[in-house]
Amino acid sequence: MSSPIDLRPKFHLYQPNIALLSGIAWDHINVFPTFENYVDQFRIFTNQITRGGILVYNEEDETVKNVSEETENPIRKIPYQTPSYSVENGVTLLDTPEGQMPIEVFGAHNLNNLAGAKWICQCMGVDEAEFYEAISSFKGASKRLEKIAESSSKVAYKDFAHSPSKVSATTKAVKNQYPNRKLIACLELHTYSSLNAEFLKEYQGALDSADVAVVFYSPDAVKIKQLEEVTYDQIAQSFKRDDLIIYTNPTEFKDFLFNQKFDNAALLLMSSGNYGGLNFDEVKGLIS
């Protein structure tokens, strides 16, 4: 049992038999003020895995690799990497022992997670063939690179991505999936961390894969969270992109969006909010 006044990460209470670490990227700055303090929480977690248990970890993430390999907890450690795959005509083909298999999810970060999930399933008794059969039709989690509309030359996705690493991975994924289309990537800064002037620096380069990069934030959200006001210049300097478009007014952002030409384009909406009241059903009408 726990409560809101218990500031420990809730995964410290799990004491699992089988665990997976896919990535460690600093977030929740209001609770974990430094990156090292954030990483320490994962060290505690690995030391609390049941003795003789299993830790599956992404060895492509240097921090995850270090945390996993330095623990002296007597557990079995299984590293994994992103599997081989290719993209043809907007379809991701996963390399399997039976040949290339088209799958619904895409993006290097999702394929990396897929590799970790396969190990977890195998540790639980699900064989490889059964895993591939199931994953072939898996469309991904809701609001995680969720396709909301598509036509012959247009597509739109929404994604819960808000931390710098996830924004970067998601933007790259959509661009790699549709390399010949104009990518219009919109990010709403909505969380405590993303609206923190110091943490904003972590977003440098996060939107570099987009052809058109837009950031929206609401000054009202900053006030509600009782944070110091972030300025236009702070956001512009943090992303290190001269052509970054910034909106603070929901109506102006909506006008911008609805005046875009989406022929041969991909629209990506990244937020844990709704851009100040954006109606996603109306957005679907722009694409279909």
PDB file of C-alpha atoms in Angstrom:
ATOM      1  CA  MET A   1       0.000   0.000   0.000  1.00  0.00           C
ATOM      2  CA  SER A   2       1.103   3.585  -0.600  1.00  0.00           C
ATOM      3  CA  SER A   3      -0.284   7.124  -0.665  1.00  0.00           C
ATOM      4  CA  PRO A   4       0.292  10.469  -2.418  1.00  0.00           C
ATOM      5  CA  ILE A   5       2.501  11.649   0.449  1.00  0.00           C
ATOM      6  CA  ASP A   6       4.815   8.659  -0.121  1.00  0.00           C
ATOM      7  CA  LEU A   7       7.309  10.173  -2.590  1.00  0.00           C
ATOM      8  CA  ARG A   8       9.066   6.904  -3.353  1.00  0.00           C
ATOM      9  CA  PRO A   9       8.716   5.681  -6.950  1.00  0.00           C
ATOM     10  CA  LYS A  10       5.950   3.119  -6.778  1.00  0.00           C
ATOM     11  CA  PHE A  11       8.066   0.541  -8.585  1.00  0.00           C
ATOM     12  CA  HIS A  12      10.160   0.318  -5.415  1.00  0.00           C
ATOM     13  CA  LEU A  13       7.235  -1.609  -3.923  1.00  0.00           C
ATOM     14  CA  TYR A  14       7.034  -4.269  -6.653  1.00  0.00           C
ATOM     15  CA  GLN A  15       9.893  -6.650  -5.740  1.00  0.00           C
ATOM     16  CA  PRO A  16       9.316  -8.519  -9.026  1.00  0.00           C
ATOM     17  CA  ASN A  17      10.469 -11.943 -10.131  1.00  0.00           C
ATOM     18  CA  ILE A  18      10.850 -10.749 -13.729  1.00  0.00           C
ATOM     19  CA  ALA A  19      11.618  -7.130 -14.611  1.00  0.00           C
ATOM     20  CA  LEU A  20      12.463  -5.093 -17.716  1.00  0.00           C
ATOM     21  CA  LEU A  21      14.401  -1.837 -18.039  1.00  0.00           C
ATOM     22  CA  SER A  22      13.956  -0.295 -21.466  1.00  0.00           C
ATOM     23  CA  GLY A  23      15.325   3.196 -20.952  1.00  0.00           C
ATOM     24  CA  ILE A  24      16.317   5.803 -18.393  1.00  0.00           C
ATOM     25  CA  ALA A  25      15.792   9.428 -19.375  1.00  0.00           C
ATOM     26  CA  TRP A  26      15.501  12.167 -16.756  1.00  0.00           C
ATOM     27  CA  ASP A  27      11.953  13.331 -16.056  1.00  0.00           C
ATOM     28  CA  HIS A  28       9.730  14.442 -13.146  1.00  0.00           C
ATOM     29  CA  ILE A  29      12.178  17.182 -12.159  1.00  0.00           C
ATOM     30  CA  ASN A  30       9.769  18.355  -9.445  1.00  0.00           C
ATOM     31  CA  VAL A  31      10.391  15.057  -7.585  1.00  0.00           C
ATOM     32  CA  PHE A  32      13.909  14.135  -8.759  1.00  0.00           C
ATOM     33  CA  PRO A  33      15.915  17.379  -8.959  1.00  0.00           C
ATOM     34  CA  THR A  34      19.031  15.887 -10.581  1.00  0.00           C
ATOM     35  CA  PHE A  35      19.699  13.215 -13.180  1.00  0.00           C
ATOM     36  CA  GLU A  36      21.854  11.248 -10.738  1.00  0.00           C
ATOM     37  CA  ASN A  37      19.064  11.237  -8.160  1.00  0.00           C
ATOM     38  CA  TYR A  38      16.702   9.951 -10.868  1.00  0.00           C
ATOM     39  CA  VAL A  39      19.103   7.146 -11.844  1.00  0.00           C
ATOM     40  CA  ASP A  40      19.497   6.145  -8.194  1.00  0.00           C
ATOM     41  CA  GLN A  41      15.828   5.135  -8.144  1.00  0.00           C
ATOM     42  CA  PHE A  42      16.561   2.487 -10.786  1.00  0.00           C
ATOM     43  CA  ARG A  43      19.561   1.218  -8.833  1.00  0.00           C
ATOM     44  CA  ILE A  44      17.265   0.713  -5.853  1.00  0.00           C
ATOM     45  CA  PHE A  45      14.770  -1.088  -8.094  1.00  0.00           C
ATOM     46  CA  THR A  46      17.302  -3.558  -9.523  1.00  0.00           C
ATOM     47  CA  ASN A  47      18.487  -4.398  -6.024  1.00  0.00           C
ATOM     48  CA  GLN A  48      14.910  -5.206  -4.987  1.00  0.00           C
ATOM     49  CA  ILE A  49      14.268  -7.812  -7.694  1.00  0.00           C
ATOM     50  CA  THR A  50      13.639 -11.164  -6.003  1.00  0.00           C
ATOM     51  CA  ARG A  51      16.872 -13.141  -5.520  1.00  0.00           C
ATOM     52  CA  GLY A  52      17.188 -15.594  -8.387  1.00  0.00           C
ATOM     53  CA  GLY A  53      14.838 -13.480 -10.512  1.00  0.00           C
ATOM     54  CA  ILE A  54      15.383 -12.119 -14.008  1.00  0.00           C
ATOM     55  CA  LEU A  55      16.269  -8.641 -15.276  1.00  0.00           C
ATOM     56  CA  VAL A  56      15.797  -8.032 -19.000  1.00  0.00           C
ATOM     57  CA  TYR A  57      17.526  -4.811 -20.042  1.00  0.00           C
ATOM     58  CA  ASN A  58      18.156  -2.666 -23.114  1.00  0.00           C
ATOM     59  CA  GLU A  59      21.922  -2.676 -23.580  1.00  0.00           C
ATOM     60  CA  GLU A  60      21.674   0.095 -26.206  1.00  0.00           C
ATOM     61  CA  ASP A  61      20.836   2.557 -23.421  1.00  0.00           C
ATOM     62  CA  GLU A  62      24.171   3.254 -21.723  1.00  0.00           C
ATOM     63  CA  THR A  63      22.601   4.264 -18.408  1.00  0.00           C
ATOM     64  CA  VAL A  64      20.352   1.187 -18.330  1.00  0.00           C
ATOM     65  CA  LYS A  65      23.335  -1.005 -19.203  1.00  0.00           C
ATOM     66  CA  ASN A  66      25.448   0.440 -16.384  1.00  0.00           C
ATOM     67  CA  VAL A  67      22.684   0.206 -13.780  1.00  0.00           C
ATOM     68  CA  SER A  68      21.817  -3.369 -14.786  1.00  0.00           C
ATOM     69  CA  GLU A  69      25.357  -4.687 -14.934  1.00  0.00           C
ATOM     70  CA  GLU A  70      26.611  -3.037 -11.759  1.00  0.00           C
ATOM     71  CA  THR A  71      23.961  -4.508  -9.447  1.00  0.00           C
ATOM     72  CA  GLU A  72      25.285  -7.239  -7.171  1.00  0.00           C
ATOM     73  CA  ASN A  73      21.820  -8.688  -6.658  1.00  0.00           C
ATOM     74  CA  PRO A  74      22.056 -12.444  -7.500  1.00  0.00           C
ATOM     75  CA  ILE A  75      19.715 -12.386 -10.499  1.00  0.00           C
ATOM     76  CA  ARG A  76      19.865 -13.532 -14.114  1.00  0.00           C
ATOM     77  CA  LYS A  77      20.555 -10.637 -16.504  1.00  0.00           C
ATOM     78  CA  ILE A  78      19.375 -10.772 -20.133  1.00  0.00           C
ATOM     79  CA  PRO A  79      20.466  -7.929 -22.457  1.00  0.00           C
ATOM     80  CA  TYR A  80      18.601  -7.148 -25.671  1.00  0.00           C
ATOM     81  CA  GLN A  81      18.969  -4.875 -28.692  1.00  0.00           C
ATOM     82  CA  THR A  82      16.741  -3.405 -31.387  1.00  0.00           C
ATOM     83  CA  PRO A  83      15.942  -6.217 -33.865  1.00  0.00           C
ATOM     84  CA  SER A  84      16.666  -5.952 -37.576  1.00  0.00           C
ATOM     85  CA  TYR A  85      13.847  -4.443 -39.623  1.00  0.00           C
ATOM     86  CA  SER A  86      13.169  -2.413 -42.738  1.00  0.00           C
ATOM     87  CA  VAL A  87      10.513   0.023 -43.937  1.00  0.00           C
ATOM     88  CA  GLU A  88       8.918  -0.299 -47.361  1.00  0.00           C
ATOM     89  CA  ASN A  89       6.139   1.985 -48.590  1.00  0.00           C
ATOM     90  CA  GLY A  90       5.160   3.020 -45.069  1.00  0.00           C
ATOM     91  CA  VAL A  91       5.105  -0.568 -43.740  1.00  0.00           C
ATOM     92  CA  THR A  92       7.578  -1.870 -41.157  1.00  0.00           C
ATOM     93  CA  LEU A  93       8.930  -5.353 -41.878  1.00  0.00           C
ATOM     94  CA  LEU A  94      10.399  -7.192 -38.893  1.00  0.00           C
ATOM     95  CA  ASP A  95      13.118  -9.775 -39.527  1.00  0.00           C
ATOM     96  CA  THR A  96      12.083 -13.127 -37.986  1.00  0.00           C
ATOM     97  CA  PRO A  97      13.388 -16.720 -38.290  1.00  0.00           C
ATOM     98  CA  GLU A  98      10.592 -17.282 -40.826  1.00  0.00           C
ATOM     99  CA  GLY A  99      11.492 -14.211 -42.905  1.00  0.00           C
ATOM    100  CA  GLN A 100      10.235 -10.622 -42.957  1.00  0.00           C
ATOM    101  CA  MET A 101       6.902 -10.026 -41.219  1.00  0.00           C
ATOM    102  CA  PRO A 102       4.807  -6.851 -41.594  1.00  0.00           C
ATOM    103  CA  ILE A 103       3.802  -5.352 -38.255  1.00  0.00           C
ATOM    104  CA  GLU A 104       1.511  -2.504 -37.205  1.00  0.00           C
ATOM    105  CA  VAL A 105       3.850  -0.714 -34.778  1.00  0.00           C
ATOM    106  CA  PHE A 106       6.849   1.218 -36.079  1.00  0.00           C
ATOM    107  CA  GLY A 107       9.816   3.279 -34.993  1.00  0.00           C
ATOM    108  CA  ALA A 108      13.181   2.141 -33.624  1.00  0.00           C
ATOM    109  CA  HIS A 109      12.069   2.766 -30.030  1.00  0.00           C
ATOM    110  CA  ASN A 110       8.964   0.586 -30.472  1.00  0.00           C
ATOM    111  CA  LEU A 111      10.971  -2.174 -32.158  1.00  0.00           C
ATOM    112  CA  ASN A 112      13.422  -2.002 -29.282  1.00  0.00           C
ATOM    113  CA  ASN A 113      10.548  -2.404 -26.811  1.00  0.00           C
ATOM    114  CA  LEU A 114       9.257  -5.320 -28.883  1.00  0.00           C
ATOM    115  CA  ALA A 115      12.580  -7.136 -28.419  1.00  0.00           C
ATOM    116  CA  GLY A 116      12.344  -6.681 -24.664  1.00  0.00           C
ATOM    117  CA  ALA A 117       8.740  -7.870 -24.623  1.00  0.00           C
ATOM    118  CA  LYS A 118       9.746 -11.021 -26.512  1.00  0.00           C
ATOM    119  CA  TRP A 119      12.235 -11.916 -23.797  1.00  0.00           C
ATOM    120  CA  ILE A 120       9.663 -11.290 -21.070  1.00  0.00           C
ATOM    121  CA  CYS A 121       7.177 -13.558 -22.841  1.00  0.00           C
ATOM    122  CA  GLN A 122       9.778 -16.280 -23.299  1.00  0.00           C
ATOM    123  CA  CYS A 123      10.685 -16.070 -19.596  1.00  0.00           C
ATOM    124  CA  MET A 124       6.980 -16.636 -18.877  1.00  0.00           C
ATOM    125  CA  GLY A 125       6.715 -19.682 -21.134  1.00  0.00           C
ATOM    126  CA  VAL A 126       5.449 -18.132 -24.388  1.00  0.00           C
ATOM    127  CA  ASP A 127       7.468 -19.534 -27.272  1.00  0.00           C
ATOM    128  CA  GLU A 128       8.909 -17.420 -30.077  1.00  0.00           C
ATOM    129  CA  ALA A 129       6.445 -18.539 -32.764  1.00  0.00           C
ATOM    130  CA  GLU A 130       3.460 -17.671 -30.567  1.00  0.00           C
ATOM    131  CA  PHE A 131       4.965 -14.260 -29.820  1.00  0.00           C
ATOM    132  CA  TYR A 132       5.415 -13.393 -33.496  1.00  0.00           C
ATOM    133  CA  GLU A 133       1.895 -14.550 -34.309  1.00  0.00           C
ATOM    134  CA  ALA A 134       0.457 -12.281 -31.614  1.00  0.00           C
ATOM    135  CA  ILE A 135       2.645  -9.247 -32.336  1.00  0.00           C
ATOM    136  CA  SER A 136       1.823  -9.220 -36.045  1.00  0.00           C
ATOM    137  CA  SER A 137      -1.591  -7.679 -35.382  1.00  0.00           C
ATOM    138  CA  PHE A 138      -0.699  -5.584 -32.308  1.00  0.00           C
ATOM    139  CA  LYS A 139      -1.524  -1.941 -33.063  1.00  0.00           C
ATOM    140  CA  GLY A 140       0.255  -0.468 -30.072  1.00  0.00           C
ATOM    141  CA  ALA A 141      -0.979   1.172 -26.893  1.00  0.00           C
ATOM    142  CA  SER A 142      -3.640   3.879 -26.985  1.00  0.00           C
ATOM    143  CA  LYS A 143      -2.188   7.378 -27.492  1.00  0.00           C
ATOM    144  CA  ARG A 144       1.247   5.931 -28.272  1.00  0.00           C
ATOM    145  CA  LEU A 145       1.858   6.708 -31.931  1.00  0.00           C
ATOM    146  CA  GLU A 146      -1.864   6.187 -32.419  1.00  0.00           C
ATOM    147  CA  LYS A 147      -3.004   6.711 -35.988  1.00  0.00           C
ATOM    148  CA  ILE A 148      -6.089   8.928 -35.852  1.00  0.00           C
ATOM    149  CA  ALA A 149      -6.675   9.505 -39.577  1.00  0.00           C
ATOM    150  CA  GLU A 150      -5.291   8.471 -42.955  1.00  0.00           C
ATOM    151  CA  SER A 151      -6.012   8.972 -46.645  1.00  0.00           C
ATOM    152  CA  SER A 152      -4.014   8.202 -49.769  1.00  0.00           C
ATOM    153  CA  SER A 153      -1.467  10.985 -49.265  1.00  0.00           C
ATOM    154  CA  LYS A 154      -2.095  12.154 -45.693  1.00  0.00           C
ATOM    155  CA  VAL A 155      -1.726  10.638 -42.244  1.00  0.00           C
ATOM    156  CA  ALA A 156      -2.085  11.934 -38.673  1.00  0.00           C
ATOM    157  CA  TYR A 157      -0.828  10.502 -35.390  1.00  0.00           C
ATOM    158  CA  LYS A 158      -1.180  11.529 -31.801  1.00  0.00           C
ATOM    159  CA  ASP A 159       1.279  10.504 -29.148  1.00  0.00           C
ATOM    160  CA  PHE A 160       1.610  10.947 -25.399  1.00  0.00           C
ATOM    161  CA  ALA A 161       5.291  11.875 -25.848  1.00  0.00           C
ATOM    162  CA  HIS A 162       6.341  14.834 -23.739  1.00  0.00           C
ATOM    163  CA  SER A 163       9.787  14.069 -22.287  1.00  0.00           C
ATOM    164  CA  PRO A 164      12.740  15.053 -24.504  1.00  0.00           C
ATOM    165  CA  SER A 165      13.869  11.503 -25.292  1.00  0.00           C
ATOM    166  CA  LYS A 166      10.360  10.383 -26.237  1.00  0.00           C
ATOM    167  CA  VAL A 167       9.709  13.483 -28.366  1.00  0.00           C
ATOM    168  CA  SER A 168      12.929  12.839 -30.254  1.00  0.00           C
ATOM    169  CA  ALA A 169      12.251   9.105 -30.718  1.00  0.00           C
ATOM    170  CA  THR A 170       8.662   9.627 -31.848  1.00  0.00           C
ATOM    171  CA  THR A 171       9.536  12.383 -34.315  1.00  0.00           C
ATOM    172  CA  LYS A 172      12.325  10.288 -35.835  1.00  0.00           C
ATOM    173  CA  ALA A 173      10.010   7.272 -36.062  1.00  0.00           C
ATOM    174  CA  VAL A 174       7.353   9.088 -38.094  1.00  0.00           C
ATOM    175  CA  LYS A 175       9.946  10.675 -40.385  1.00  0.00           C
ATOM    176  CA  ASN A 176      11.605   7.307 -41.007  1.00  0.00           C
ATOM    177  CA  GLN A 177       8.234   5.711 -41.699  1.00  0.00           C
ATOM    178  CA  TYR A 178       7.288   8.415 -44.225  1.00  0.00           C
ATOM    179  CA  PRO A 179      10.641   9.755 -45.486  1.00  0.00           C
ATOM    180  CA  ASN A 180       9.160  11.316 -48.620  1.00  0.00           C
ATOM    181  CA  ARG A 181       6.402  13.227 -46.845  1.00  0.00           C
ATOM    182  CA  LYS A 182       6.533  16.608 -45.123  1.00  0.00           C
ATOM    183  CA  LEU A 183       6.446  15.981 -41.372  1.00  0.00           C
ATOM    184  CA  ILE A 184       4.551  18.594 -39.349  1.00  0.00           C
ATOM    185  CA  ALA A 185       5.386  17.886 -35.697  1.00  0.00           C
ATOM    186  CA  CYS A 186       3.509  19.705 -32.923  1.00  0.00           C
ATOM    187  CA  LEU A 187       4.530  19.472 -29.274  1.00  0.00           C
ATOM    188  CA  GLU A 188       2.593  20.797 -26.300  1.00  0.00           C
ATOM    189  CA  LEU A 189       4.710  21.594 -23.245  1.00  0.00           C
ATOM    190  CA  HIS A 190       2.324  20.537 -20.517  1.00  0.00           C
ATOM    191  CA  THR A 191       4.084  18.746 -17.621  1.00  0.00           C
ATOM    192  CA  TYR A 192       5.938  20.161 -14.620  1.00  0.00           C
ATOM    193  CA  SER A 193       9.265  19.174 -16.140  1.00  0.00           C
ATOM    194  CA  SER A 194       8.592  20.494 -19.637  1.00  0.00           C
ATOM    195  CA  LEU A 195       7.468  23.870 -18.251  1.00  0.00           C
ATOM    196  CA  ASN A 196      10.573  24.232 -16.085  1.00  0.00           C
ATOM    197  CA  ALA A 197      12.961  26.822 -17.515  1.00  0.00           C
ATOM    198  CA  GLU A 198      16.052  24.843 -16.508  1.00  0.00           C
ATOM    199  CA  PHE A 199      14.769  21.489 -17.773  1.00  0.00           C
ATOM    200  CA  LEU A 200      13.803  23.002 -21.145  1.00  0.00           C
ATOM    201  CA  LYS A 201      17.457  22.745 -22.186  1.00  0.00           C
ATOM    202  CA  GLU A 202      17.005  18.963 -22.380  1.00  0.00           C
ATOM    203  CA  TYR A 203      14.844  19.453 -25.508  1.00  0.00           C
ATOM    204  CA  GLN A 204      17.778  20.540 -27.689  1.00  0.00           C
ATOM    205  CA  GLY A 205      17.467  18.731 -31.033  1.00  0.00           C
ATOM    206  CA  ALA A 206      14.281  16.872 -30.049  1.00  0.00           C
ATOM    207  CA  LEU A 207      12.340  18.177 -33.057  1.00  0.00           C
ATOM    208  CA  ASP A 208      15.186  18.146 -35.594  1.00  0.00           C
ATOM    209  CA  SER A 209      13.617  15.336 -37.649  1.00  0.00           C
ATOM    210  CA  ALA A 210      10.513  17.416 -38.400  1.00  0.00           C
ATOM    211  CA  ASP A 211      10.188  19.514 -41.546  1.00  0.00           C
ATOM    212  CA  VAL A 212       7.859  21.890 -39.702  1.00  0.00           C
ATOM    213  CA  ALA A 213       8.323  22.104 -35.922  1.00  0.00           C
ATOM    214  CA  VAL A 214       5.703  23.712 -33.664  1.00  0.00           C
ATOM    215  CA  VAL A 215       5.661  24.158 -29.881  1.00  0.00           C
ATOM    216  CA  PHE A 216       2.520  25.141 -27.974  1.00  0.00           C
ATOM    217  CA  TYR A 217       2.281  25.988 -24.309  1.00  0.00           C
ATOM    218  CA  SER A 218      -0.270  27.732 -22.167  1.00  0.00           C
ATOM    219  CA  PRO A 219       0.885  30.484 -19.773  1.00  0.00           C
ATOM    220  CA  ASP A 220      -2.166  29.558 -17.686  1.00  0.00           C
ATOM    221  CA  ALA A 221      -0.770  26.044 -17.188  1.00  0.00           C
ATOM    222  CA  VAL A 222       2.443  27.580 -15.876  1.00  0.00           C
ATOM    223  CA  LYS A 223       0.456  29.634 -13.349  1.00  0.00           C
ATOM    224  CA  ILE A 224      -1.667  26.670 -12.260  1.00  0.00           C
ATOM    225  CA  LYS A 225       1.485  24.648 -11.587  1.00  0.00           C
ATOM    226  CA  GLN A 226       2.932  27.653  -9.709  1.00  0.00           C
ATOM    227  CA  LEU A 227       6.064  27.671 -11.838  1.00  0.00           C
ATOM    228  CA  GLU A 228       8.187  30.600 -12.938  1.00  0.00           C
ATOM    229  CA  GLU A 229       7.045  31.969 -16.283  1.00  0.00           C
ATOM    230  CA  VAL A 230       8.848  30.513 -19.286  1.00  0.00           C
ATOM    231  CA  THR A 231       9.440  32.945 -22.113  1.00  0.00           C
ATOM    232  CA  TYR A 232       9.290  32.695 -25.891  1.00  0.00           C
ATOM    233  CA  ASP A 233      13.058  33.225 -26.057  1.00  0.00           C
ATOM    234  CA  GLN A 234      13.781  30.472 -23.513  1.00  0.00           C
ATOM    235  CA  ILE A 235      11.807  27.964 -25.571  1.00  0.00           C
ATOM    236  CA  ALA A 236      13.363  29.084 -28.853  1.00  0.00           C
ATOM    237  CA  GLN A 237      16.882  28.830 -27.431  1.00  0.00           C
ATOM    238  CA  SER A 238      16.236  25.457 -25.783  1.00  0.00           C
ATOM    239  CA  PHE A 239      15.241  23.631 -28.971  1.00  0.00           C
ATOM    240  CA  LYS A 240      18.124  25.181 -30.946  1.00  0.00           C
ATOM    241  CA  ARG A 241      16.040  25.492 -34.099  1.00  0.00           C
ATOM    242  CA  ASP A 242      15.859  28.833 -35.897  1.00  0.00           C
ATOM    243  CA  ASP A 243      12.592  28.077 -37.698  1.00  0.00           C
ATOM    244  CA  LEU A 244      10.741  26.832 -34.602  1.00  0.00           C
ATOM    245  CA  ILE A 245       7.117  28.054 -34.516  1.00  0.00           C
ATOM    246  CA  ILE A 246       5.789  28.863 -31.032  1.00  0.00           C
ATOM    247  CA  TYR A 247       2.179  29.460 -29.954  1.00  0.00           C
ATOM    248  CA  THR A 248       0.717  30.345 -26.565  1.00  0.00           C
ATOM    249  CA  ASN A 249      -2.822  31.030 -27.737  1.00  0.00           C
ATOM    250  CA  PRO A 250      -5.022  27.958 -28.459  1.00  0.00           C
ATOM    251  CA  THR A 251      -7.046  29.760 -31.140  1.00  0.00           C
ATOM    252  CA  GLU A 252      -3.934  30.876 -32.987  1.00  0.00           C
ATOM    253  CA  PHE A 253      -2.491  27.373 -32.855  1.00  0.00           C
ATOM    254  CA  LYS A 254      -5.720  25.908 -34.206  1.00  0.00           C
ATOM    255  CA  ASP A 255      -5.811  28.508 -37.013  1.00  0.00           C
ATOM    256  CA  PHE A 256      -2.257  27.585 -37.963  1.00  0.00           C
ATOM    257  CA  LEU A 257      -3.082  23.889 -38.000  1.00  0.00           C
ATOM    258  CA  PHE A 258      -6.248  24.249 -40.034  1.00  0.00           C
ATOM    259  CA  ASN A 259      -4.503  26.410 -42.630  1.00  0.00           C
ATOM    260  CA  GLN A 260      -1.819  23.839 -43.391  1.00  0.00           C
ATOM    261  CA  LYS A 261      -1.763  21.869 -46.625  1.00  0.00           C
ATOM    262  CA  PHE A 262      -1.540  18.203 -45.749  1.00  0.00           C
ATOM    263  CA  ASP A 263      -1.133  16.693 -49.210  1.00  0.00           C
ATOM    264  CA  ASN A 264       1.846  14.319 -49.083  1.00  0.00           C
ATOM    265  CA  ALA A 265       2.295  15.124 -45.390  1.00  0.00           C
ATOM    266  CA  ALA A 266       2.333  13.466 -41.991  1.00  0.00           C
ATOM    267  CA  LEU A 267       0.935  15.278 -38.948  1.00  0.00           C
ATOM    268  CA  LEU A 268       2.235  14.376 -35.506  1.00  0.00           C
ATOM    269  CA  LEU A 269       0.537  15.768 -32.387  1.00  0.00           C
ATOM    270  CA  MET A 270       2.539  15.117 -29.215  1.00  0.00           C
ATOM    271  CA  SER A 271       1.031  16.010 -25.853  1.00  0.00           C
ATOM    272  CA  SER A 272      -0.244  14.753 -22.524  1.00  0.00           C
ATOM    273  CA  GLY A 273      -2.860  17.530 -22.811  1.00  0.00           C
ATOM    274  CA  ASN A 274      -5.118  18.788 -25.611  1.00  0.00           C
ATOM    275  CA  TYR A 275      -3.527  22.030 -26.841  1.00  0.00           C
ATOM    276  CA  GLY A 276      -5.937  24.192 -24.897  1.00  0.00           C
ATOM    277  CA  GLY A 277      -9.092  22.407 -26.095  1.00  0.00           C
ATOM    278  CA  LEU A 278      -8.260  21.132 -29.579  1.00  0.00           C
ATOM    279  CA  ASN A 279     -11.013  18.883 -30.983  1.00  0.00           C
ATOM    280  CA  PHE A 280      -9.243  15.832 -32.418  1.00  0.00           C
ATOM    281  CA  ASP A 281     -12.358  14.833 -34.368  1.00  0.00           C
ATOM    282  CA  GLU A 282     -12.015  18.093 -36.298  1.00  0.00           C
ATOM    283  CA  VAL A 283      -8.350  17.296 -36.920  1.00  0.00           C
ATOM    284  CA  LYS A 284      -9.368  13.970 -38.430  1.00  0.00           C
ATOM    285  CA  GLY A 285     -11.431  15.913 -40.976  1.00  0.00           C
ATOM    286  CA  LEU A 286      -8.269  17.626 -42.209  1.00  0.00           C
ATOM    287  CA  ILE A 287      -6.765  14.285 -43.166  1.00  0.00           C
ATOM    288  CA  SER A 288      -9.615  12.085 -44.354  1.00  0.00           C
TER     289      SER A 288
END
